[in-house]
XYZ file of C-alpha atoms in Angstrom:
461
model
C 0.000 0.000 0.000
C 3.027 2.236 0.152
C 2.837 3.224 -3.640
C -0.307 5.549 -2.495
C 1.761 7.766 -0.700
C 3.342 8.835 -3.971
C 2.876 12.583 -5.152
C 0.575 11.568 -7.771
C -1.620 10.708 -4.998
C -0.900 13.561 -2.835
C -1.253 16.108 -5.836
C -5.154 15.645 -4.803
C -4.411 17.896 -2.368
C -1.712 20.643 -3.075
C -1.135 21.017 -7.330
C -2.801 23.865 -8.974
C -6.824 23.286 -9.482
C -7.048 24.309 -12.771
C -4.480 21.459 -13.671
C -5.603 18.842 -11.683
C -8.836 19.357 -13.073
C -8.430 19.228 -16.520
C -5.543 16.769 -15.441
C -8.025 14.267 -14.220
C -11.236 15.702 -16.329
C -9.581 15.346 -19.663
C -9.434 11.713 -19.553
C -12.693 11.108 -18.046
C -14.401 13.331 -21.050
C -12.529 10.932 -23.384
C -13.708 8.255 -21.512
C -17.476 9.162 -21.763
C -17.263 10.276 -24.590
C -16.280 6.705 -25.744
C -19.159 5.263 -23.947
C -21.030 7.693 -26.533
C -19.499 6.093 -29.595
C -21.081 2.744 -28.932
C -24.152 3.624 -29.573
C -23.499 6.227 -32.091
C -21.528 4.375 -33.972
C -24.358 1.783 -34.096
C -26.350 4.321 -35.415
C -24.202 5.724 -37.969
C -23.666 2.815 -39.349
C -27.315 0.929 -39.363
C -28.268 4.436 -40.951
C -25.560 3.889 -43.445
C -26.538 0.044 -43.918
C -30.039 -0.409 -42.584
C -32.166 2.509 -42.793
C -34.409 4.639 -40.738
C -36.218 1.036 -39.673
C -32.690 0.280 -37.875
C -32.140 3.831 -35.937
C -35.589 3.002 -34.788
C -34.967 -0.472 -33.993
C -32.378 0.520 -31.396
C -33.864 3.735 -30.579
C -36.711 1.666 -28.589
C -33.928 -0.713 -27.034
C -32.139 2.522 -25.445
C -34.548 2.949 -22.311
C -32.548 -0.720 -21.584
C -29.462 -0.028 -22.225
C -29.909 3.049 -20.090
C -31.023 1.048 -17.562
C -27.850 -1.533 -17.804
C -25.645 1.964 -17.224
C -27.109 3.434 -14.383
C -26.754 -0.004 -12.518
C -23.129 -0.313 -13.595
C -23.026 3.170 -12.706
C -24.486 3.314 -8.985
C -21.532 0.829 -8.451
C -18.925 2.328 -10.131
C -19.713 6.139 -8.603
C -20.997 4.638 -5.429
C -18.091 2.709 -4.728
C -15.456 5.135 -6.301
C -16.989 7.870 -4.079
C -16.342 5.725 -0.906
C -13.304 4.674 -2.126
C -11.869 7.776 -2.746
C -12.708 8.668 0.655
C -11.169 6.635 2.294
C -8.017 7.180 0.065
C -7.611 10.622 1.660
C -8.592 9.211 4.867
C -5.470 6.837 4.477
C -7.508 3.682 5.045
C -6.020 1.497 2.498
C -7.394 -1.768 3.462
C -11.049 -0.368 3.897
C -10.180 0.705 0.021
C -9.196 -2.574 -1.459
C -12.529 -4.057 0.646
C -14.747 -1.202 -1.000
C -12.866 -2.059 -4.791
C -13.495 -5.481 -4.090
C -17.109 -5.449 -2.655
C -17.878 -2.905 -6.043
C -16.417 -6.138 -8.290
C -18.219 -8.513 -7.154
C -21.686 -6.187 -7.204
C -20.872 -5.506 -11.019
C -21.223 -9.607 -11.773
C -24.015 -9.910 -9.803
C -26.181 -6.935 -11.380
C -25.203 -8.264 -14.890
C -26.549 -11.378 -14.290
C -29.340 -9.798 -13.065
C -30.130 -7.425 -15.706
C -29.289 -10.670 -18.780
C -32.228 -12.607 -16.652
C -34.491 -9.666 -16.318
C -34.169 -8.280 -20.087
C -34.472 -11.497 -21.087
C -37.720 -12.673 -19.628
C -39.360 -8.856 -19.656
C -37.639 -7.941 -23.359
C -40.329 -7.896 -26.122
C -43.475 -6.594 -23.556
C -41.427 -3.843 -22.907
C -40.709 -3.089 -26.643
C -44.641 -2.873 -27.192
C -44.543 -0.866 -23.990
C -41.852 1.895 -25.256
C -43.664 2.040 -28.337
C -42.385 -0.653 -30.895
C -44.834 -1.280 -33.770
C -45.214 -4.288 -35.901
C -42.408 -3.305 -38.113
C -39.887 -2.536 -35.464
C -40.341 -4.991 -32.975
C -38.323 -8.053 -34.796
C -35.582 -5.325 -35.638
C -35.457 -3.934 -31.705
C -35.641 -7.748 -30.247
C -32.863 -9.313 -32.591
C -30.210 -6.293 -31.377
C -31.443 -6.182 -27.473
C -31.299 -9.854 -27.621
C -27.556 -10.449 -28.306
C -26.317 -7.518 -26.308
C -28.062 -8.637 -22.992
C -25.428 -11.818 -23.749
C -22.449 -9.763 -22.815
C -24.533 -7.588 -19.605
C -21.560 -8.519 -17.839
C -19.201 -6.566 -19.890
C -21.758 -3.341 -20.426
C -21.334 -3.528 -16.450
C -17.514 -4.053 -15.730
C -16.149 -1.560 -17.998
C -17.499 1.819 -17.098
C -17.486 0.926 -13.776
C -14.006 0.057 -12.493
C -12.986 2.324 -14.217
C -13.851 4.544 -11.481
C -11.883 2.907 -9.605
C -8.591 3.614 -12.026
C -8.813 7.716 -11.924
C -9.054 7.599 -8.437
C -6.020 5.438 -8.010
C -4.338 8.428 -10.122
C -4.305 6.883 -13.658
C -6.776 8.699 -15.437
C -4.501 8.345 -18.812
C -4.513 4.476 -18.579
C -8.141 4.513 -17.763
C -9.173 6.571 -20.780
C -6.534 4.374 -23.126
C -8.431 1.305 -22.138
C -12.048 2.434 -22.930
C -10.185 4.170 -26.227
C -9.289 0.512 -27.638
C -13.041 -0.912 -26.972
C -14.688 2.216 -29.290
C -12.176 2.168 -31.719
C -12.678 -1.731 -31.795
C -16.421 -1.129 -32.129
C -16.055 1.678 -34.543
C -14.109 -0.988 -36.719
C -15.824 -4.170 -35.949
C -19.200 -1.497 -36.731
C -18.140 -1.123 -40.436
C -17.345 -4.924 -40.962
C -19.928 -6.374 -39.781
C -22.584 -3.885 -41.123
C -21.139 -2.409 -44.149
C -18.847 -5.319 -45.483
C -20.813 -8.607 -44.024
C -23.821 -6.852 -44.640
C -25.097 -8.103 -41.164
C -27.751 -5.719 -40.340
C -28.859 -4.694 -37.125
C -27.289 -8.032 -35.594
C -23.868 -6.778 -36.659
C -24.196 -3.524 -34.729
C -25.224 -5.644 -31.802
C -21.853 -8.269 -32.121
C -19.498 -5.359 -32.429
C -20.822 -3.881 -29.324
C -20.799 -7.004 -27.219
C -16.928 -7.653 -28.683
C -15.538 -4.492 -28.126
C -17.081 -3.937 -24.555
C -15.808 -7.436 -23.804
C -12.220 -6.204 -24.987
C -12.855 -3.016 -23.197
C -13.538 -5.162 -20.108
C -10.638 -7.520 -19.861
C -8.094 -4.916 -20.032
C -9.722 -3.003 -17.044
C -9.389 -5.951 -15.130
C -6.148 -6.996 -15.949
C -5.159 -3.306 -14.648
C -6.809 -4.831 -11.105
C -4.374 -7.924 -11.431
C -1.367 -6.533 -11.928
C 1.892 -6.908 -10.057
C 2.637 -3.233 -9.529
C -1.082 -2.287 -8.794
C -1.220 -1.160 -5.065
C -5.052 -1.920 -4.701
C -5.595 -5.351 -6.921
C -9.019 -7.616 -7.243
C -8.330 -10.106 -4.120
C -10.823 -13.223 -3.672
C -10.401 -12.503 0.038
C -11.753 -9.493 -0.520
C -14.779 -10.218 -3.006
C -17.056 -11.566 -0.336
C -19.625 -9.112 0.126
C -19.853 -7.360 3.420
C -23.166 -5.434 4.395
C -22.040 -2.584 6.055
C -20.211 -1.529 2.664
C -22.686 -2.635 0.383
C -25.201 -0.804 1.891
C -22.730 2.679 1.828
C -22.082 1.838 -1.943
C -25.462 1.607 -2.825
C -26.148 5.105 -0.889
C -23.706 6.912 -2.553
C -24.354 5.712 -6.234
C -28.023 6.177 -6.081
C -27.527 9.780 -6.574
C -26.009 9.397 -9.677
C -27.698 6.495 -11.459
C -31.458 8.216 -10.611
C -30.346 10.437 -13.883
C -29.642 7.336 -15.805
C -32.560 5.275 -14.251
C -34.901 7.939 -14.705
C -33.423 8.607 -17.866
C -34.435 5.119 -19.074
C -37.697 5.460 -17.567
C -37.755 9.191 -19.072
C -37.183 7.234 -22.848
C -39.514 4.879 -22.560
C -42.139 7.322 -21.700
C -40.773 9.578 -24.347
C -41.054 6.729 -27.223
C -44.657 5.982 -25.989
C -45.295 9.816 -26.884
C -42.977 9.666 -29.961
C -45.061 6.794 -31.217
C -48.290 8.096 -30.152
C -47.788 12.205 -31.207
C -45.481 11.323 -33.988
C -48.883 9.573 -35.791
C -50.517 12.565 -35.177
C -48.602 15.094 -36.526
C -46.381 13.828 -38.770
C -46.860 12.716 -42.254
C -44.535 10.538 -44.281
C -44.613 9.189 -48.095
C -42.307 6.392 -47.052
C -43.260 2.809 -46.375
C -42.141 3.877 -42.295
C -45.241 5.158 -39.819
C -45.304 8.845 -38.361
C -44.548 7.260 -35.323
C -42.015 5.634 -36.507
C -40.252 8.341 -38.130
C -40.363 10.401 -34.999
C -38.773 7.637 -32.925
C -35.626 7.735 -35.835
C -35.995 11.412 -35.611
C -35.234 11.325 -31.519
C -32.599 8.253 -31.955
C -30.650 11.000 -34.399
C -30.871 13.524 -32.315
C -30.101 11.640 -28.961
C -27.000 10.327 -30.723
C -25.880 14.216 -31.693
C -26.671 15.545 -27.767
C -25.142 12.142 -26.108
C -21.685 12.443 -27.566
C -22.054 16.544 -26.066
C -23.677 15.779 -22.663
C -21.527 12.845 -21.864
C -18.011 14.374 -22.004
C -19.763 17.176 -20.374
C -20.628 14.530 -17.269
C -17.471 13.176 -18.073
C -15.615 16.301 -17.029
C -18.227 16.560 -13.652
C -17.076 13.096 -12.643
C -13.007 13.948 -12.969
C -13.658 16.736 -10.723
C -15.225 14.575 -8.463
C -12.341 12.596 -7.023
C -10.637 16.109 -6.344
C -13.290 17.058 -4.356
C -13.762 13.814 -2.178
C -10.350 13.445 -1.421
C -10.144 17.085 0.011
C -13.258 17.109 1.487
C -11.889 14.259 3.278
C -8.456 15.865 4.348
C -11.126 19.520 5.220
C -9.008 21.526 2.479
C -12.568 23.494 2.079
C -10.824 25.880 0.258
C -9.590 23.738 -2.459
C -13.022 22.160 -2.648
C -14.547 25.666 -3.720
C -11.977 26.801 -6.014
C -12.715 23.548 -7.764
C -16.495 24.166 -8.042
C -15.752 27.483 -9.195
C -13.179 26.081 -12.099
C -15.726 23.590 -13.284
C -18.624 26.115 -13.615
C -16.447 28.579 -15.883
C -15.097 25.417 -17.837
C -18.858 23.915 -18.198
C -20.577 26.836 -18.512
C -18.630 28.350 -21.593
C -18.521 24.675 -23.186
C -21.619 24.177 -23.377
C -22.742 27.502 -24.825
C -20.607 27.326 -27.550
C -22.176 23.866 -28.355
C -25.344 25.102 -28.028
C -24.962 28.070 -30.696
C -23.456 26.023 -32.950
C -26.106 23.041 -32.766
C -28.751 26.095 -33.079
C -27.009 26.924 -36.530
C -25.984 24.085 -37.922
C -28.834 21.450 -37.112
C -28.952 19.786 -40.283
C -25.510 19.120 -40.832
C -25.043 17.102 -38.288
C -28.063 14.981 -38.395
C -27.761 14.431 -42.194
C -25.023 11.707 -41.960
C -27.494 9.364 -40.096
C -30.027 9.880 -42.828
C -28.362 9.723 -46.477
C -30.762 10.162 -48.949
C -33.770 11.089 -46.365
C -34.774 14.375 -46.639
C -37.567 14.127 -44.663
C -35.930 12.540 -41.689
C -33.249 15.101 -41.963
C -35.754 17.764 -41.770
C -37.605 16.594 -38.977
C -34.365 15.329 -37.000
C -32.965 18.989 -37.211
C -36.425 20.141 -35.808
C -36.511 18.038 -33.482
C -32.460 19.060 -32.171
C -33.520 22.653 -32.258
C -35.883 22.398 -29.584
C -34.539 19.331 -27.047
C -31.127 21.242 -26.856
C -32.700 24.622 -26.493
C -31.726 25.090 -23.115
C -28.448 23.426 -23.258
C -26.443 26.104 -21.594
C -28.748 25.687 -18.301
C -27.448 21.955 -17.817
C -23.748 22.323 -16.291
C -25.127 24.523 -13.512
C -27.782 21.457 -12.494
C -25.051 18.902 -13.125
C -22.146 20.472 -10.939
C -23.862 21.171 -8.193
C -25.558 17.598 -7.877
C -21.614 16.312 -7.991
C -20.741 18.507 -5.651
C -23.409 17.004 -2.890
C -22.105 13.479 -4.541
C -18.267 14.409 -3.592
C -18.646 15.197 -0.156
C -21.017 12.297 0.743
C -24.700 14.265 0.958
C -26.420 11.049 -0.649
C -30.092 12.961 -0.511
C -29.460 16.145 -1.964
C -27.488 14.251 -4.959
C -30.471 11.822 -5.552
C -33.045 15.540 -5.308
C -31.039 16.839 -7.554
C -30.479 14.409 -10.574
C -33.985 13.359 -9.702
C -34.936 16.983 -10.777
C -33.728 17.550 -14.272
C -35.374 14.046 -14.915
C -38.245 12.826 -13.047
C -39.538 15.663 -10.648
C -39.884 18.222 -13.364
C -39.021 16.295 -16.597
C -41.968 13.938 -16.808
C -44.732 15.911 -15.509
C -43.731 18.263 -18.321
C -43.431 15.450 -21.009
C -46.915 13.689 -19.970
C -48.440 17.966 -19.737
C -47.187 19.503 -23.071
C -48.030 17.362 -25.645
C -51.451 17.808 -24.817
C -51.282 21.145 -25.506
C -48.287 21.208 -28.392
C -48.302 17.686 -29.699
C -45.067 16.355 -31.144
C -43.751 19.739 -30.447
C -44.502 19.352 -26.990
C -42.789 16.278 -26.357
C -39.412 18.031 -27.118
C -39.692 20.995 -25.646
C -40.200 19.021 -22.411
C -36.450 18.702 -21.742
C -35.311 22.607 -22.077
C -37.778 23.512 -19.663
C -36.943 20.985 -17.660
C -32.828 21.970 -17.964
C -33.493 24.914 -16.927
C -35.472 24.347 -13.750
C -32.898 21.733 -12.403
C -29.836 24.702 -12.830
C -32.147 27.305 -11.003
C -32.778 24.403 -8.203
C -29.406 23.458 -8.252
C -27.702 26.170 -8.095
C -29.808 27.541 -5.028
C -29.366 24.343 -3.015
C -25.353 25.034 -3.443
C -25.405 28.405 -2.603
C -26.844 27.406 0.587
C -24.584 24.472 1.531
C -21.286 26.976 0.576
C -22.412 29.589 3.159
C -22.002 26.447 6.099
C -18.392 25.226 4.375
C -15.813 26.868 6.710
C-alpha cells in the first residue's frame, strides 16, 4: 500500500486546481465520450446500412441499455466515491474491501439485468412504443447484447476505480481501444458482411468485452497497489449498503433517464402519428422515434463528455473534502462552472445553426428525416447552456457524501420536473410538446441546483 503515498496521490491535495482538473477531467471526457461512440456508432452505421427502420430499432432498445448503465453506474460512482474517501482518509485496506465489494456487485447486477431483459424484453418493446415493423428489428439487437450484460457492467465501472487510483490516462486508453474496436468491428460487420442490425449488436458485445478484460487486468497486476483479491470479493453489508447510498444519486439520472425514454417513445409513437406525415413505407410514429434516436445520438456524444468532465472533478473534491481543504473544494467548483458553462454555450450556438448538418449523416438520402431530426435538435437542446449549472452542483453534494441532496437533484432535471412536463405539453403542443419538455426541464434543475449550493457553501468553513 506504500505506492499511495506517492505525489501523484498527494497532488489531490496541493497542485494547482485548474491542472488537476483538466488533469483528471480530460481523460474522463474521453472516456465518456467513448461510452457515446457505442451507440453512435451503431447508429451511424445501421443508418448507413439499414435505414431509418434500424435507428428506430435501437432507438426503442435505449430505455434498456440506459437502464444496464445506471446499474453499472451506482456501483462504479458509489463505490469510487467511498473509495476515494477513504483514500484521503489513508484507510487502504477499507479501500481494497470497497474495490473489491464494487467487483463482485458488477457480476451480480449483470446477471441480473441478462435474466431480467431477457424474460421482460419484447413486452417492454410494445410498452416503449415498438410497432409491428420494429419490434423483430429492436428484439434481434437487445437480444444479443443482454449476452455480454456482464461486460456493459464491468467496464465503465471500475474504471472509477482507475482515476481515483491516479491513472486517469490508462483509464481513458483502455475504454479508447473498446470504441475504436467497435467503430471498426461497426463497419465490418454492417457495411462489409452486410449483417444488419445483428452486426451492430456483435461489435458492441466484442468491443465492450475487450474493453472489459483490459480493465481488469489493470486490477491484477503486479505493480497495482489496490488489486481484485478473492479474500476481498465476499460481500460485506455494512459496505454494500454505503455503496449503494452513494451511487443512487447518480444512477437516478440514468434510471430515470431510461424510464424518461420509454415514456418519451410511448409519446414519440403516439404524437409522432398525429402530426407527422410521411410518403415512405415507415409510420409517423415511426419516423419520430428515428428522428429522436438522431438527435439523442448528436446531444449524447455533447452531454456525456460534459458529465465526463463533472465526474473527474469529483475525485478532487472527495479526497479534500476528506483531508477539510474546504478551500480547495470551492476553487474547484468554481473552475468547473467557468469550464462547463462556456462549453456548453458554444455547443449550443453552434447546434442552433448548424442542425442539419449534423443529423444528415445518419439519414443519407432522407430528406424528410433530416428535416424533422434537425427540428426536433432545435428544440430538445434549447436550453443546453442551463445543464452544467444542475449537473455540478448535484456532484458537488455526490463528492462530499450528501447522498439525498445528490439523488433531489439528478432526480430533478429528470423525473420531478421532466416527466410531468413530457406527460403535460403534448397535450397542448403535440409532437412539439414532447421536445420541448427537456429545455424547460434543464433549466429548472440549474435554477434548483444552483440555489441548493449556494446554501450548503455559506455552512463550508
Amino acid at each position: 500500500m506504500s505506492k499511495l503515498n506517492s505525489d501523484r496521490l498527494n497532488s489531490f491535495g496541493s497542485a494547482s486546481i485548474p491542472k488537476l482538473v483538466l488533469q483528471f477531467s480530460v481523460p474522463a471526457i474521453i472516456s465518456m465520450l467513448v461510452n457515446a461512440l457505442y451507440n453512435v456508432v451503431d447508429r451511424f452505421f445501421v443508418g448507413q446500412g439499414v435505414g431509418s427502420l434500424g435507428i428506430a430499432g435501437i432507438t426503442l432498445c435505449f430505455p434498456i441499455f440506459l437502464f444496464m448503465m445506471a446499474m453499472s453506474m451506482m456501483v462504479g460512482v458509489g463505490g469510487n466515491t467511498l473509495f476515494a474517501i477513504r483514500l484521503g482518509q489513508k484507510k487502504y485496506i477499507q479501500a481494497s474491501i470497497i474495490l473489491n465489494n464494487s467487483f463482485s456487485l458488477l457480476i451480480l447486477m449483470a446477471l441480473g439485468a441478462f435474466t431480467l431483459g431477457e424474460i421482460f424484453m419484447e413486452p417492454l418493446l410494445k410498452l416503449f412504443g415498438a410497432s409491428e415493423q420494429t419490434l423483430p428489428v429492436a428484439s434481434s439487437y437487445m437480444r444479443i447484447i443482454l449476452c455480454g450484460a456482464i461486460f456493459q457492467t464491468i467496464a465503465p465501472g471500475m474504471n472509477h476505480f482507475i482515476r481515483s487510483m491516479g491513472h486517469p490516462k490508462t483509464a481513458m486508453f483502455r475504454e479508447i481501444v473498446g470504441a475504436v474496436t467497435n467503430i471498426i468491428l461497426d463497419y465490418i460487420f454492417i457495411m462489409q458482411f452486410h449483417w444488419g442490425i445483428e452486426g451492430a449488436a456483435w461489435a458492441t458485445l466484442i468491443s465492450q468485452l475487450v474493453a472489459s478484460a483490459l480493465i481488469t487486468q489493470f486490477f491484477i497486476k503486479k505493480d497495482t497497489p489496490i488489486k481484485i483479491r478473492w479474500r476481498h470479493m465476499k460481500l460485506r453489508v455494512a459496505y454494500v449498503r454505503k455503496i449503494y447510498i452513494l451511487g443512487l444519486p447518480p444512477s437516478v439520472m440514468q434510471i430515470c433517464n431510461s424510464l424518461m425514454n420509454a415514456i418519451l417513445a410511448w409519446s414519440l409513437t403516439t404524437y409522432g402519428n398525429i402530426s407527422v406525415k410521411t410518403t415512405g413505407a415507415l409510420s409517423g410514429g415511426d419516423m419520430a422515434i428515428s428522428a429522436f434516436g438522431i438527435t439523442n445520438s448528436i446531444i449524447s456524444i455533447i452531454i456525456l463528455p460534459l458529465l465526463g468532465f463533472v465526474h473527474g472533478t469529483q475525485p478532487i473534491i472527495g479526497y479534500n473534502y476528506g483531508a477539510h481543504l474546504n478551500s480547495r473544494v470551492k476553487e474547484t467548483l468554481k473552475f468547473a462552472f467557468i469550464f462547463a458553462g462556456g462549453f456548453m454555450f458554444v455547443t449550443w450556438a453552434v447546434l442552433m445553426w448548424q442542425a442539419e448538418t449534423f443529423v444528415a449523416p445518419f439519414a443519407p438520402n432522407d430528406p424528410e428525416l433530416i428535416k424533422l431530426s434537425a427540428w426536433a435538435m432545435r428544440i430538445f437542446a434549447a436550453a443546453f447552456f442551463m445543464i452544467p449549472f444542475g449537473m455540478v452542483s448535484g456532484n458537488f453534494f455526490q463528492g462530499t457524501g450528501k447522498a439525498l441532496r445528490a439523488m433531489f437533484l439528478n432526480a430533478c432535471r429528470q423525473v420531478i420536473l421532466l416527466i410531468p412536463f413530457l406527460l403535460i405539453l403534448p397535450h397542448f403542443f403535440e409532437l412539439k410538446g414532447v421536445f420541448m419538455a427537456q429545455p424547460i426541464a434543464d433549466t429548472g434543475a440549474a435554477i434548483i441546483g444552483l440555489a441548493m449550493l449556494w446554501h450548503e457553501l455559506k455552512k463550508l468553513k
